[in-house]
PDB file of C-alpha atoms and ligand atoms in Angstrom:
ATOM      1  CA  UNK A   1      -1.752 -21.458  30.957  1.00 60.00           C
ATOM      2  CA  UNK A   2      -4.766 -19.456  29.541  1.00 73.00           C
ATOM      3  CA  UNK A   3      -3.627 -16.470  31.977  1.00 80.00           C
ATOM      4  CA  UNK A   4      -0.557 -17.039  30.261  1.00 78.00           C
ATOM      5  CA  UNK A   5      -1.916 -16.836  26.997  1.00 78.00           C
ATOM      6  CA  UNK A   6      -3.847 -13.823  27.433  1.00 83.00           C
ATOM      7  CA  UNK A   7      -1.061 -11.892  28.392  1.00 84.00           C
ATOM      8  CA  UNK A   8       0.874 -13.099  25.683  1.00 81.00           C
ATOM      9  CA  UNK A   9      -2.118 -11.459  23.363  1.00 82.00           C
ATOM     10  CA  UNK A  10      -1.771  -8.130  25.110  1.00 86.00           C
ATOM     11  CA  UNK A  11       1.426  -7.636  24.795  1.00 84.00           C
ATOM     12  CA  UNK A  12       1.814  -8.697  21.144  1.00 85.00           C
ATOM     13  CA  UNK A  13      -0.939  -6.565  20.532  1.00 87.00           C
ATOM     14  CA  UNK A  14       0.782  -3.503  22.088  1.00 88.00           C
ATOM     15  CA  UNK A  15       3.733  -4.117  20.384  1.00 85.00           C
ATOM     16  CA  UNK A  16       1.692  -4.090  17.119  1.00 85.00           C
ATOM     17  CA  UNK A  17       0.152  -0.799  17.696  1.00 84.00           C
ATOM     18  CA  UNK A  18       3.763   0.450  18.703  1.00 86.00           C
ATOM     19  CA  UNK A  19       4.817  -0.549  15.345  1.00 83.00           C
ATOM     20  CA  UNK A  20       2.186   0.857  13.178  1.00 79.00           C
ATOM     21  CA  UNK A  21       3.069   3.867  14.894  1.00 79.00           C
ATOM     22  CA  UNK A  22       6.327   3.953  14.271  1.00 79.00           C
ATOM     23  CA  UNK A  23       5.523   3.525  10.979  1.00 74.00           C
ATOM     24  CA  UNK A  24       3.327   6.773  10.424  1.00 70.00           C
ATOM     25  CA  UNK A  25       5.981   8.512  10.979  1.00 69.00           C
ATOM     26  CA  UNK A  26       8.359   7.415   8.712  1.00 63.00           C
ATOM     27  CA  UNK A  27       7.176   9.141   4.813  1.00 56.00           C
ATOM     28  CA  UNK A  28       7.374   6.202   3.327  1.00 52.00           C
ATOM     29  CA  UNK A  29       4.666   5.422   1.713  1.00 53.00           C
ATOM     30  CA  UNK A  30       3.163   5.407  -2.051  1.00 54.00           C
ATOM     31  CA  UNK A  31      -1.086   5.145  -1.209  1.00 54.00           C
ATOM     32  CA  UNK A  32      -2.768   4.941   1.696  1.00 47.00           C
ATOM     33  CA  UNK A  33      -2.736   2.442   4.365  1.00 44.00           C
ATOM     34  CA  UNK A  34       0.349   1.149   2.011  1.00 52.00           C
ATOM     35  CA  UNK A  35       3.308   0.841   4.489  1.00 61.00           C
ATOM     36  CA  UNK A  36       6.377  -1.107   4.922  1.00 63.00           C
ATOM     37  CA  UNK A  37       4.727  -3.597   7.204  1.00 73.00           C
ATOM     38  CA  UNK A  38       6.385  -3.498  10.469  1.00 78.00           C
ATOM     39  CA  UNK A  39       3.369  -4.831  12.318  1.00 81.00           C
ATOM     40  CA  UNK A  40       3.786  -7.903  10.936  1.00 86.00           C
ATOM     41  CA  UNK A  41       6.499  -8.730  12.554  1.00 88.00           C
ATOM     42  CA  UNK A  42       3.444  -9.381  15.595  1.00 89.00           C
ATOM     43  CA  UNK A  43       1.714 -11.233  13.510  1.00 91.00           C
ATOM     44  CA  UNK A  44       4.633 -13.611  12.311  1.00 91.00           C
ATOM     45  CA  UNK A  45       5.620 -14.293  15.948  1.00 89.00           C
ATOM     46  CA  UNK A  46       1.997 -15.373  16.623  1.00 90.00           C
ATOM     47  CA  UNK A  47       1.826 -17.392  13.499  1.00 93.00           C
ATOM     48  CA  UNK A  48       4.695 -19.577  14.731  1.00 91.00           C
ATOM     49  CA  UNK A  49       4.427 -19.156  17.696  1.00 86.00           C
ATOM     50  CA  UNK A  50       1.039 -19.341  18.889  1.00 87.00           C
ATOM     51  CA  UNK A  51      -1.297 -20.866  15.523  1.00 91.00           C
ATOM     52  CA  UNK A  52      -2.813 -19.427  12.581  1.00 93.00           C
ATOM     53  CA  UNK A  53      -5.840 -18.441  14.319  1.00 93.00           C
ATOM     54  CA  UNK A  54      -4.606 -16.452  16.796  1.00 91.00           C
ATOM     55  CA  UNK A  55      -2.264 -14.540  14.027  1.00 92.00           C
ATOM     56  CA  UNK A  56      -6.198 -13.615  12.338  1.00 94.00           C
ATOM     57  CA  UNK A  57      -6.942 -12.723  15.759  1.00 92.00           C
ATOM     58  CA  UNK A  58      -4.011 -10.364  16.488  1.00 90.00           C
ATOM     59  CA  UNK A  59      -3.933  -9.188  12.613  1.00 90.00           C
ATOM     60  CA  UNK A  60      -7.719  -7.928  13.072  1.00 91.00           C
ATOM     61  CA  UNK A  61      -7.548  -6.450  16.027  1.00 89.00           C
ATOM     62  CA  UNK A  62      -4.501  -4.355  15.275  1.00 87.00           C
ATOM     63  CA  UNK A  63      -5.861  -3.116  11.905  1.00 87.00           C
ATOM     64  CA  UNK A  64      -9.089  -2.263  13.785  1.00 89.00           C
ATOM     65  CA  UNK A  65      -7.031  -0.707  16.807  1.00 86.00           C
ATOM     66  CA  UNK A  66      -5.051   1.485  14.384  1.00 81.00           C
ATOM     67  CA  UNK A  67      -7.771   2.318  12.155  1.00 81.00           C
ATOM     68  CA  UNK A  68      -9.484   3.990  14.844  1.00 83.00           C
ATOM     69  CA  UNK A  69      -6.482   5.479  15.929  1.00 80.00           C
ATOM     70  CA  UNK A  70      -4.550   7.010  13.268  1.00 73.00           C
ATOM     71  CA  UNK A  71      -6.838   6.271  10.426  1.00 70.00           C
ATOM     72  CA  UNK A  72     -10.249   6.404   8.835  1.00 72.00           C
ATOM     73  CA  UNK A  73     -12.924   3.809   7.045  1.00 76.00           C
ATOM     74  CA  UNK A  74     -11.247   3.948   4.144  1.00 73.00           C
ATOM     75  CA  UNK A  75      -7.927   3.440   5.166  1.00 74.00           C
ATOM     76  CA  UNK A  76      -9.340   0.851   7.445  1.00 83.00           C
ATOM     77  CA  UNK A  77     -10.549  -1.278   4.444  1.00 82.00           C
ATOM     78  CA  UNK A  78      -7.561  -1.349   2.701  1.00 79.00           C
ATOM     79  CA  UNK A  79      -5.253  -2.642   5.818  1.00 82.00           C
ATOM     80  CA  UNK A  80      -8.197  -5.166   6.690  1.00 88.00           C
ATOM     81  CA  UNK A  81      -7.624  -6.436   2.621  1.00 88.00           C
ATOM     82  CA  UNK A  82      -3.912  -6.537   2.621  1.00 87.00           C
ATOM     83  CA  UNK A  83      -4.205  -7.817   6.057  1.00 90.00           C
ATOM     84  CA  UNK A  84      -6.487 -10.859   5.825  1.00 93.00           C
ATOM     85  CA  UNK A  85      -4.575 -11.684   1.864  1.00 94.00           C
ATOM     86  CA  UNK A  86      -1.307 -11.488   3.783  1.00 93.00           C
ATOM     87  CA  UNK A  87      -2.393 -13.757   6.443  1.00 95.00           C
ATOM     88  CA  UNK A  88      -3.942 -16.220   4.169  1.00 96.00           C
ATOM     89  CA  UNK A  89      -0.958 -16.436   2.267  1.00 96.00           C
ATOM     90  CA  UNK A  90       1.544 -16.754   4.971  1.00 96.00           C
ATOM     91  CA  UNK A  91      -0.639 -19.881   6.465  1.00 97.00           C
ATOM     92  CA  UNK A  92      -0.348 -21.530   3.240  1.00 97.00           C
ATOM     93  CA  UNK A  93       3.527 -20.658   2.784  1.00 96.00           C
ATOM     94  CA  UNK A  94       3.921 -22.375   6.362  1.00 95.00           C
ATOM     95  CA  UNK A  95       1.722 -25.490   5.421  1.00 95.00           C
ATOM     96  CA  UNK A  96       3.613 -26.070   2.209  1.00 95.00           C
ATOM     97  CA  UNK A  97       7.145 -26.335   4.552  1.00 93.00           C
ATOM     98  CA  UNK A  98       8.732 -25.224   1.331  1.00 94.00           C
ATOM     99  CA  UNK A  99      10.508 -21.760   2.727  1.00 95.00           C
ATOM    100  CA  UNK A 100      11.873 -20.560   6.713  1.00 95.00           C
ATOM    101  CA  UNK A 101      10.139 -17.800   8.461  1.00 94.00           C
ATOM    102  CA  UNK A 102      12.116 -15.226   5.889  1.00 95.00           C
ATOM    103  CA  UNK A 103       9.898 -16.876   2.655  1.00 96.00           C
ATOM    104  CA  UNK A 104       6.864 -17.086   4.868  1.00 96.00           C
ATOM    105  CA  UNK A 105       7.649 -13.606   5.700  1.00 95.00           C
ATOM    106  CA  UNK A 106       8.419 -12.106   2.232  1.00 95.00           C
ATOM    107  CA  UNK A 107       5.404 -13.462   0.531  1.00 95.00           C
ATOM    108  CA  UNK A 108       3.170 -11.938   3.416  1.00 93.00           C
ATOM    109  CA  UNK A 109       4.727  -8.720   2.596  1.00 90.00           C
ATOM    110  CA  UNK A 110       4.313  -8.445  -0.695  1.00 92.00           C
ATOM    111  CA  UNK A 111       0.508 -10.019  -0.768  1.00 93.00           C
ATOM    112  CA  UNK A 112      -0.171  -7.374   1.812  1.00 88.00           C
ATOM    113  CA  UNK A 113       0.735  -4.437  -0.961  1.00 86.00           C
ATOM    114  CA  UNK A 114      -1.212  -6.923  -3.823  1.00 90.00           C
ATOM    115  CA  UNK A 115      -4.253  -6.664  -1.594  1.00 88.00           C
ATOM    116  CA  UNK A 116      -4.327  -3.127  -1.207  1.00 84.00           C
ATOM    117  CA  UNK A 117      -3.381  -2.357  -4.845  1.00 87.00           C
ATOM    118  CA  UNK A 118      -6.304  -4.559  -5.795  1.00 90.00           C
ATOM    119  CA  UNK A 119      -8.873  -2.565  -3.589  1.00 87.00           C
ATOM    120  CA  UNK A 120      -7.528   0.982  -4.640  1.00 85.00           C
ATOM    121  CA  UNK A 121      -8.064  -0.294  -8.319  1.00 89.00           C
ATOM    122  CA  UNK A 122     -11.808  -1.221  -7.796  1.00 88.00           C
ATOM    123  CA  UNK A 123     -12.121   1.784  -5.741  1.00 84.00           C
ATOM    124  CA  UNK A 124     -10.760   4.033  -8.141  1.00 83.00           C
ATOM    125  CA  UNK A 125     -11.716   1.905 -11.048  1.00 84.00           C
ATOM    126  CA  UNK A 126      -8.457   2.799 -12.615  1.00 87.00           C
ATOM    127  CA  UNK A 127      -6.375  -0.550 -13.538  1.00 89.00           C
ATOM    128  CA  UNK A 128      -2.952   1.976 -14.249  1.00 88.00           C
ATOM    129  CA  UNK A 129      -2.403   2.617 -10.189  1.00 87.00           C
ATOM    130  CA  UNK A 130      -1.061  -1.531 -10.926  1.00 89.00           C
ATOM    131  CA  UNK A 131       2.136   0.593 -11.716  1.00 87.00           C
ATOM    132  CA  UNK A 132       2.492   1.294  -8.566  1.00 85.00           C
ATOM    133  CA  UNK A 133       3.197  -2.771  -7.705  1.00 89.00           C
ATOM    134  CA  UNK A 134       6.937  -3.053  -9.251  1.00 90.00           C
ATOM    135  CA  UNK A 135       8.491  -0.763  -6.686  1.00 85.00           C
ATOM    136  CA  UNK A 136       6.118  -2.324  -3.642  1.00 85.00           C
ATOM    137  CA  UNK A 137       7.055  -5.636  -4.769  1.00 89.00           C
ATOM    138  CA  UNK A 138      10.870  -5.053  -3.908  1.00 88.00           C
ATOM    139  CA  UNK A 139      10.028  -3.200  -0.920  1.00 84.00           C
ATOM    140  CA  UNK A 140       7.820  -6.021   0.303  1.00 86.00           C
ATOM    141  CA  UNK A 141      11.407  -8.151  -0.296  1.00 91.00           C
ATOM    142  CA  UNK A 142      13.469  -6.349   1.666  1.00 88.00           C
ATOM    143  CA  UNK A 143      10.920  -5.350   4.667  1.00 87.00           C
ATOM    144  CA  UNK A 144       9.486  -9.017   4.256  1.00 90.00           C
ATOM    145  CA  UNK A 145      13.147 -10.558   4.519  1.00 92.00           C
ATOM    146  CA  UNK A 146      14.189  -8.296   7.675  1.00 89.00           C
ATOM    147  CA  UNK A 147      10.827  -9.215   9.350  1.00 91.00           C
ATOM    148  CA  UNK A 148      11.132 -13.058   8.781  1.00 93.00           C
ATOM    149  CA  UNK A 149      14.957 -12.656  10.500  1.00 92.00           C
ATOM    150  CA  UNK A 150      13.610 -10.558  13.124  1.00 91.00           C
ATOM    151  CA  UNK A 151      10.659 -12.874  14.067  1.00 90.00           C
ATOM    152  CA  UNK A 152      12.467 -15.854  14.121  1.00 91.00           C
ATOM    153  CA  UNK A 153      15.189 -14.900  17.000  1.00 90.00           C
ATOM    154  CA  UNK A 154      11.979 -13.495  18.761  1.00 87.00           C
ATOM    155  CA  UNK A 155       9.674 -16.967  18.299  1.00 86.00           C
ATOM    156  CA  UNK A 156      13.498 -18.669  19.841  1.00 86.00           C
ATOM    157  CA  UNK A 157      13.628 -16.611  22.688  1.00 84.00           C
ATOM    158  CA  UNK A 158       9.450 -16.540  23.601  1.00 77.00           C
ATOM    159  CA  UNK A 159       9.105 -20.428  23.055  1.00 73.00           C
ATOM    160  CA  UNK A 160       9.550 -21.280  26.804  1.00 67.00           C
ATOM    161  CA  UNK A 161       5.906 -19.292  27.262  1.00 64.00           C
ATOM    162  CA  UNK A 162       3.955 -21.754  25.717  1.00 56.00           C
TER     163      UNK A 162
ATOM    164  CA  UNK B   1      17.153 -19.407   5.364  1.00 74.00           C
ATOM    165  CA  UNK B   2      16.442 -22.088   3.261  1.00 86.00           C
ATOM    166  CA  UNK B   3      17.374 -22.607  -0.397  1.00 92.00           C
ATOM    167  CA  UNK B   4      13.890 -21.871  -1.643  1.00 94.00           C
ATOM    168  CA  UNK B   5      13.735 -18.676   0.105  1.00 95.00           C
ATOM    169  CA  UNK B   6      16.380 -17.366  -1.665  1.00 95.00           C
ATOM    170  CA  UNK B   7      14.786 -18.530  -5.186  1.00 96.00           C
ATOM    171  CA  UNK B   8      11.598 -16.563  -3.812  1.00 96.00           C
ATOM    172  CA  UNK B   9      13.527 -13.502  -3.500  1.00 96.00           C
ATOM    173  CA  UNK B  10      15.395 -13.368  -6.686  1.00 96.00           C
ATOM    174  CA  UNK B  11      12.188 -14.328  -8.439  1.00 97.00           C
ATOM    175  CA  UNK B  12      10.305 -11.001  -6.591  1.00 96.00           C
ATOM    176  CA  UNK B  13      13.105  -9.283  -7.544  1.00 96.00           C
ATOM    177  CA  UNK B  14      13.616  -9.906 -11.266  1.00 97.00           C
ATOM    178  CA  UNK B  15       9.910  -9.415 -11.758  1.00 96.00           C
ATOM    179  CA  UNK B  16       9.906  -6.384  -9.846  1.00 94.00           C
ATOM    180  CA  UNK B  17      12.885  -4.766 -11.540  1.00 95.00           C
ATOM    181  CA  UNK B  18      11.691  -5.883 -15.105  1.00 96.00           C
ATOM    182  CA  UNK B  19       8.388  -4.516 -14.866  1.00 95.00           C
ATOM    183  CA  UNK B  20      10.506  -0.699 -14.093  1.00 92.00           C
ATOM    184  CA  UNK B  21      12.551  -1.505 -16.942  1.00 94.00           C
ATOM    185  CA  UNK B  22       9.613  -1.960 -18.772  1.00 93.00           C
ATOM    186  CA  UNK B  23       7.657   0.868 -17.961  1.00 90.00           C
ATOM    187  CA  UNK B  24      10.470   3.003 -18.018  1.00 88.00           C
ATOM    188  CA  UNK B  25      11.446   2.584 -21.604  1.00 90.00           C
ATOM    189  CA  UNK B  26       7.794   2.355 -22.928  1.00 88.00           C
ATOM    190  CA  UNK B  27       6.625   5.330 -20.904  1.00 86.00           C
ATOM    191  CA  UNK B  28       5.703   8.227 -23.858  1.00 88.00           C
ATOM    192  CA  UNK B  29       4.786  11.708 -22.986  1.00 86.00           C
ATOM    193  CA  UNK B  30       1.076  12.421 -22.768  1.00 89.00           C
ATOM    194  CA  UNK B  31      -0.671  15.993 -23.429  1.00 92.00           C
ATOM    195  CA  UNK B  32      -3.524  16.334 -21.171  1.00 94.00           C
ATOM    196  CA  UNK B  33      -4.379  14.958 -17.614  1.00 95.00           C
ATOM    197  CA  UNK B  34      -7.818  13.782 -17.099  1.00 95.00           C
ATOM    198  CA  UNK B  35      -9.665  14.778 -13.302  1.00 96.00           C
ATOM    199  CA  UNK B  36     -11.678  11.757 -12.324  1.00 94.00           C
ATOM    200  CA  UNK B  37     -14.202  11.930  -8.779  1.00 93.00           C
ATOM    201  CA  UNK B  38     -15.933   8.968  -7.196  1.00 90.00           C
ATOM    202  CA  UNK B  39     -15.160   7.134 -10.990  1.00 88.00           C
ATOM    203  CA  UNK B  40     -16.502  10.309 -13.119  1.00 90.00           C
ATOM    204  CA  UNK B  41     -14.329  11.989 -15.130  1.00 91.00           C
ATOM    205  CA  UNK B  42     -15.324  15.525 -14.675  1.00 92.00           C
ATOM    206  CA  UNK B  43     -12.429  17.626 -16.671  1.00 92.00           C
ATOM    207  CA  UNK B  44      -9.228  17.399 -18.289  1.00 93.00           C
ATOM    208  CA  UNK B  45      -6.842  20.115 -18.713  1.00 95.00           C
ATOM    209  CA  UNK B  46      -3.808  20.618 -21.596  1.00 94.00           C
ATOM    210  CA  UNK B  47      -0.302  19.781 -20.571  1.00 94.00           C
ATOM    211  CA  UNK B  48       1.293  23.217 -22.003  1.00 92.00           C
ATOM    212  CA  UNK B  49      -0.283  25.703 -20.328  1.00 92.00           C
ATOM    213  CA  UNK B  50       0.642  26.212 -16.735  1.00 95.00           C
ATOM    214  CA  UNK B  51      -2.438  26.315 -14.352  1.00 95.00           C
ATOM    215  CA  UNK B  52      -3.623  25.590 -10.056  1.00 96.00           C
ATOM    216  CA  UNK B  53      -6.436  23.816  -9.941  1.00 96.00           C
ATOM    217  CA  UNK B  54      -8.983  23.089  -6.914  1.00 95.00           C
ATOM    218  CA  UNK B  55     -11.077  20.179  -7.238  1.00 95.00           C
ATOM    219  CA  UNK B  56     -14.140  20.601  -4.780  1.00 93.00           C
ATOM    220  CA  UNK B  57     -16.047  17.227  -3.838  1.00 87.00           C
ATOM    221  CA  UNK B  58     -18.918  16.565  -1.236  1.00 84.00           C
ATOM    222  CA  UNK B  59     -19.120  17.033   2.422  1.00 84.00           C
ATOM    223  CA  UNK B  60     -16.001  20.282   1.725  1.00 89.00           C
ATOM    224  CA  UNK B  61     -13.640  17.902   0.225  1.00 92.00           C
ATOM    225  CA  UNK B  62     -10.965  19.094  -1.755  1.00 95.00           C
ATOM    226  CA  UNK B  63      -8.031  18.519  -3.475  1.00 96.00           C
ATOM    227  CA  UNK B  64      -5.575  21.653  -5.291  1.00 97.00           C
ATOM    228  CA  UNK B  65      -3.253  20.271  -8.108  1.00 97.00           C
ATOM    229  CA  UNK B  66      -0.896  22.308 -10.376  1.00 97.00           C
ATOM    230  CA  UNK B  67       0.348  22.155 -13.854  1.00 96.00           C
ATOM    231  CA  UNK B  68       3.954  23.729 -14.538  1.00 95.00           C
ATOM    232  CA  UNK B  69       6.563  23.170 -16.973  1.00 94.00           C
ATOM    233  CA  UNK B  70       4.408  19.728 -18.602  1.00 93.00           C
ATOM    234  CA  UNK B  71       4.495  18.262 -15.195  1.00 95.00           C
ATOM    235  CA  UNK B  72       1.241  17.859 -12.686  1.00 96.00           C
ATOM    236  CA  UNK B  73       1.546  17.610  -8.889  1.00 95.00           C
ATOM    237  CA  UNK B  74      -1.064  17.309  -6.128  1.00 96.00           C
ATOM    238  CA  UNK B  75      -0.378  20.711  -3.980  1.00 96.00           C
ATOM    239  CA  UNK B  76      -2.626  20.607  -0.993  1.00 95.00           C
ATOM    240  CA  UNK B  77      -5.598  18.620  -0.157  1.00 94.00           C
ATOM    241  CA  UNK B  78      -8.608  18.136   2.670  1.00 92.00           C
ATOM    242  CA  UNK B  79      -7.757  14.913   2.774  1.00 86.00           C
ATOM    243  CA  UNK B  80      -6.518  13.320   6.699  1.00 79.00           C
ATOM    244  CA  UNK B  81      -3.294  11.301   4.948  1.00 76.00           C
ATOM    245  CA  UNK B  82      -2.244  13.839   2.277  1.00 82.00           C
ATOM    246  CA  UNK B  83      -0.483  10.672   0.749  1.00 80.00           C
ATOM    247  CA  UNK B  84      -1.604  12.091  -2.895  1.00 87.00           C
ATOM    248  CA  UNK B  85       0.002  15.496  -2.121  1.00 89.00           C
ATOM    249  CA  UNK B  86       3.373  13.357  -1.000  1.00 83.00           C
ATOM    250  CA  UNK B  87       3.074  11.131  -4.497  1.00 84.00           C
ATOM    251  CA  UNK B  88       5.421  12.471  -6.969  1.00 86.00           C
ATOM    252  CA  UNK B  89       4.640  14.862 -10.008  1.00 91.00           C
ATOM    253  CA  UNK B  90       3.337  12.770 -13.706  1.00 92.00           C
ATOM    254  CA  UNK B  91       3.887  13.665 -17.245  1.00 93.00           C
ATOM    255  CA  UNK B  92       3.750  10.563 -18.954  1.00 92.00           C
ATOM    256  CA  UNK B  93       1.267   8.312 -20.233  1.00 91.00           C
ATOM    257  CA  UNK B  94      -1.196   6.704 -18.198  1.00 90.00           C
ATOM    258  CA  UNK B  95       1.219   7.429 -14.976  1.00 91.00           C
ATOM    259  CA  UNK B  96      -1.429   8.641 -11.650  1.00 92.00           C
ATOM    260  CA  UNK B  97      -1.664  10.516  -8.492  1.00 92.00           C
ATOM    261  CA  UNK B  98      -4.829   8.807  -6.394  1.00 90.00           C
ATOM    262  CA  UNK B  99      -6.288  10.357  -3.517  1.00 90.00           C
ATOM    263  CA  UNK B 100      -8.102   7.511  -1.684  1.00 84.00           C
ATOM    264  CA  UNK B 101      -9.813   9.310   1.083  1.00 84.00           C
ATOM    265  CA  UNK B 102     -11.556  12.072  -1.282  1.00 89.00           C
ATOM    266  CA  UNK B 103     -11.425   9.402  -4.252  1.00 89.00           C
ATOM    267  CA  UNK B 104      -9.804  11.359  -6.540  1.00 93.00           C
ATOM    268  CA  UNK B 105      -7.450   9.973  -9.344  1.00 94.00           C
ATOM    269  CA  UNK B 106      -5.602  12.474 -11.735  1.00 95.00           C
ATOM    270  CA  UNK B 107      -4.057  10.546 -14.693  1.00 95.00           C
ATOM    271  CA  UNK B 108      -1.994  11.590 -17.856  1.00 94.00           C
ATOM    272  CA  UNK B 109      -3.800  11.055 -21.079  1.00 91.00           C
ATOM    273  CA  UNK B 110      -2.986  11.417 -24.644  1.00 82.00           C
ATOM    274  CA  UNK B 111      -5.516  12.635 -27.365  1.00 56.00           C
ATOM    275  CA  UNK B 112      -7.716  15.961 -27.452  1.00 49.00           C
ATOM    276  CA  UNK B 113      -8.474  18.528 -24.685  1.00 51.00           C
ATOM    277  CA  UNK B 114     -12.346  18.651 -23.073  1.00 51.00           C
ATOM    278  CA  UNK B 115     -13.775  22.401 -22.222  1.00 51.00           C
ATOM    279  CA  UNK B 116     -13.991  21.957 -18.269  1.00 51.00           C
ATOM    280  CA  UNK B 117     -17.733  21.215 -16.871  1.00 47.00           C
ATOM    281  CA  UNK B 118     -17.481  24.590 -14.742  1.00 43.00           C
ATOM    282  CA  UNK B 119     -16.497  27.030 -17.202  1.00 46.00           C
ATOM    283  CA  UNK B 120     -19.041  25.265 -19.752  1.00 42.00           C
ATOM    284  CA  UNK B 121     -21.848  25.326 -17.240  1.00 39.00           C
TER     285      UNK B 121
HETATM  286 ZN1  LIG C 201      -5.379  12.792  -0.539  1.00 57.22          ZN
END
């Protein structure tokens, strides 16, 4: 069982890393470390399918893993705040039992972007990059929406691991 | 997909939309863009008159904007993402191009024109 758990971890985590790759290549993407979020498509399938810790786990490690990888510090800070609001959200959204993976999903999304809109303010210290939030909050919809869908015919298909 | 989700997304949506609609149609032209480093403002340059700037920072960090026809645009940078140089160009009113990495923010400003630091120096 724990064998069987680790494994799980590694390959989730792979499959994050995949992702965020993926995603530097497509130029989509308004200020750093803001993407569309692919990754958490990882960290939704862990949420439900493993527990809300091990989604902090996975989350962490992938923003660390990818930091290092394709990023820097500062990029690193701003997917660690988007990361850890996101997750905290998305736990709460699943407690509450009031929306499917797709809600759970959606509202990750978009407090992912609020996170790292609120850390380029105080970096900055200029409150107009907030204009920047209208266009990431229908972005974080539709990503958000196709990630929820995604993760739950993956969480159907891996629930005979656990 | 439950009901509520669906209530979510229109909500998101609405909000999202709205707030374009509303900066859209209370966006005004400005006439100057102010150069801000590590929080300082350090220059601002007029609107009309066509100009390529290069912003140098610490440790050979840089970041080369334009000016052209009233609009500004991030040209080239040091930076590793070049996300500001990928933003697109500004001309009206408090509207930004930020640079994370080099911490550079170049925002459209209304009001008078300041002689630049360098040339005044
Ligand atoms: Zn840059």
């Amino acid at each position: 069982m724990r064998s069987k758990k680790t494994a799980l971890y590694g390959l989730l985590v792979a499959l994050a890393f995949i992702l965020s790759y993926i995603e530097t290549l497509i130029p989509f993407s308004i200020l750093p470390g803001i993407k569309l979020g692919l990754a958490n498509l990882v960290v939704m399938t862990a949420l439900y399918g493993m527990g809300s810790k091990e989604a902090f786990v996975l989350s962490f490690i992938r923003i660390i893993l990818v930091g290092f990888t394709f990023g820097n510090l500062s990029t690193m800070l701003y997917s660690l705040a988007g990361g850890m609001l996101s997750w905290l959200i998305m736990v709460l959204a699943k407690k509450s039992k009031w929306f499917s993976m797709v809600g759970v999903s959606i509202l990750g999304g978009v407090f992912h972007n609020i996170g790292q809109i609120i850390v380029a303010i105080l970096t900055v210290s200029n409150v107009y990059i907030i204009t920047y939030l209208p266009l990431l909050l229908i972005t974080g919809v539709i990503t958000g929406a196709l990630i929820g869908f995604l993760g739950s015919l993956i969480v159907k298909r891996i629930q005979g691991l656990f | 997909m439950k009901r509520n989700d669906l209530i979510l997304i229109i909500v998101i949506v609405v909000l999202g939309i709205g707030a374009l609609l509303f900066i859209n149609f209370t966006k005004e032209s400005g006439s100057k863009v102010g150069v801000t480093v590590k929080q300082e403002e350090i220059a601002s340059f007029a609107l009309d008159e066509d100009i390529v700037y290069t912003i140098e920072g610490e440790n050979g960090a840089w970041n080369t904007f334009e000016i052209k026809d009233g609009y500004v645009n991030m040209i080239d940078a040091s930076c590793p993402d070049k996300l500001c140089v990928s933003q697109s160009k500004i001309h009206y009113d408090h509207e930004t191009i930020v640079c994370l990495p080099n911490q550079v923010v170049l925002e459209i400003i209304g009001g008078e024109v300041n002689p630049i630091d360098s040339i005044a120096n």
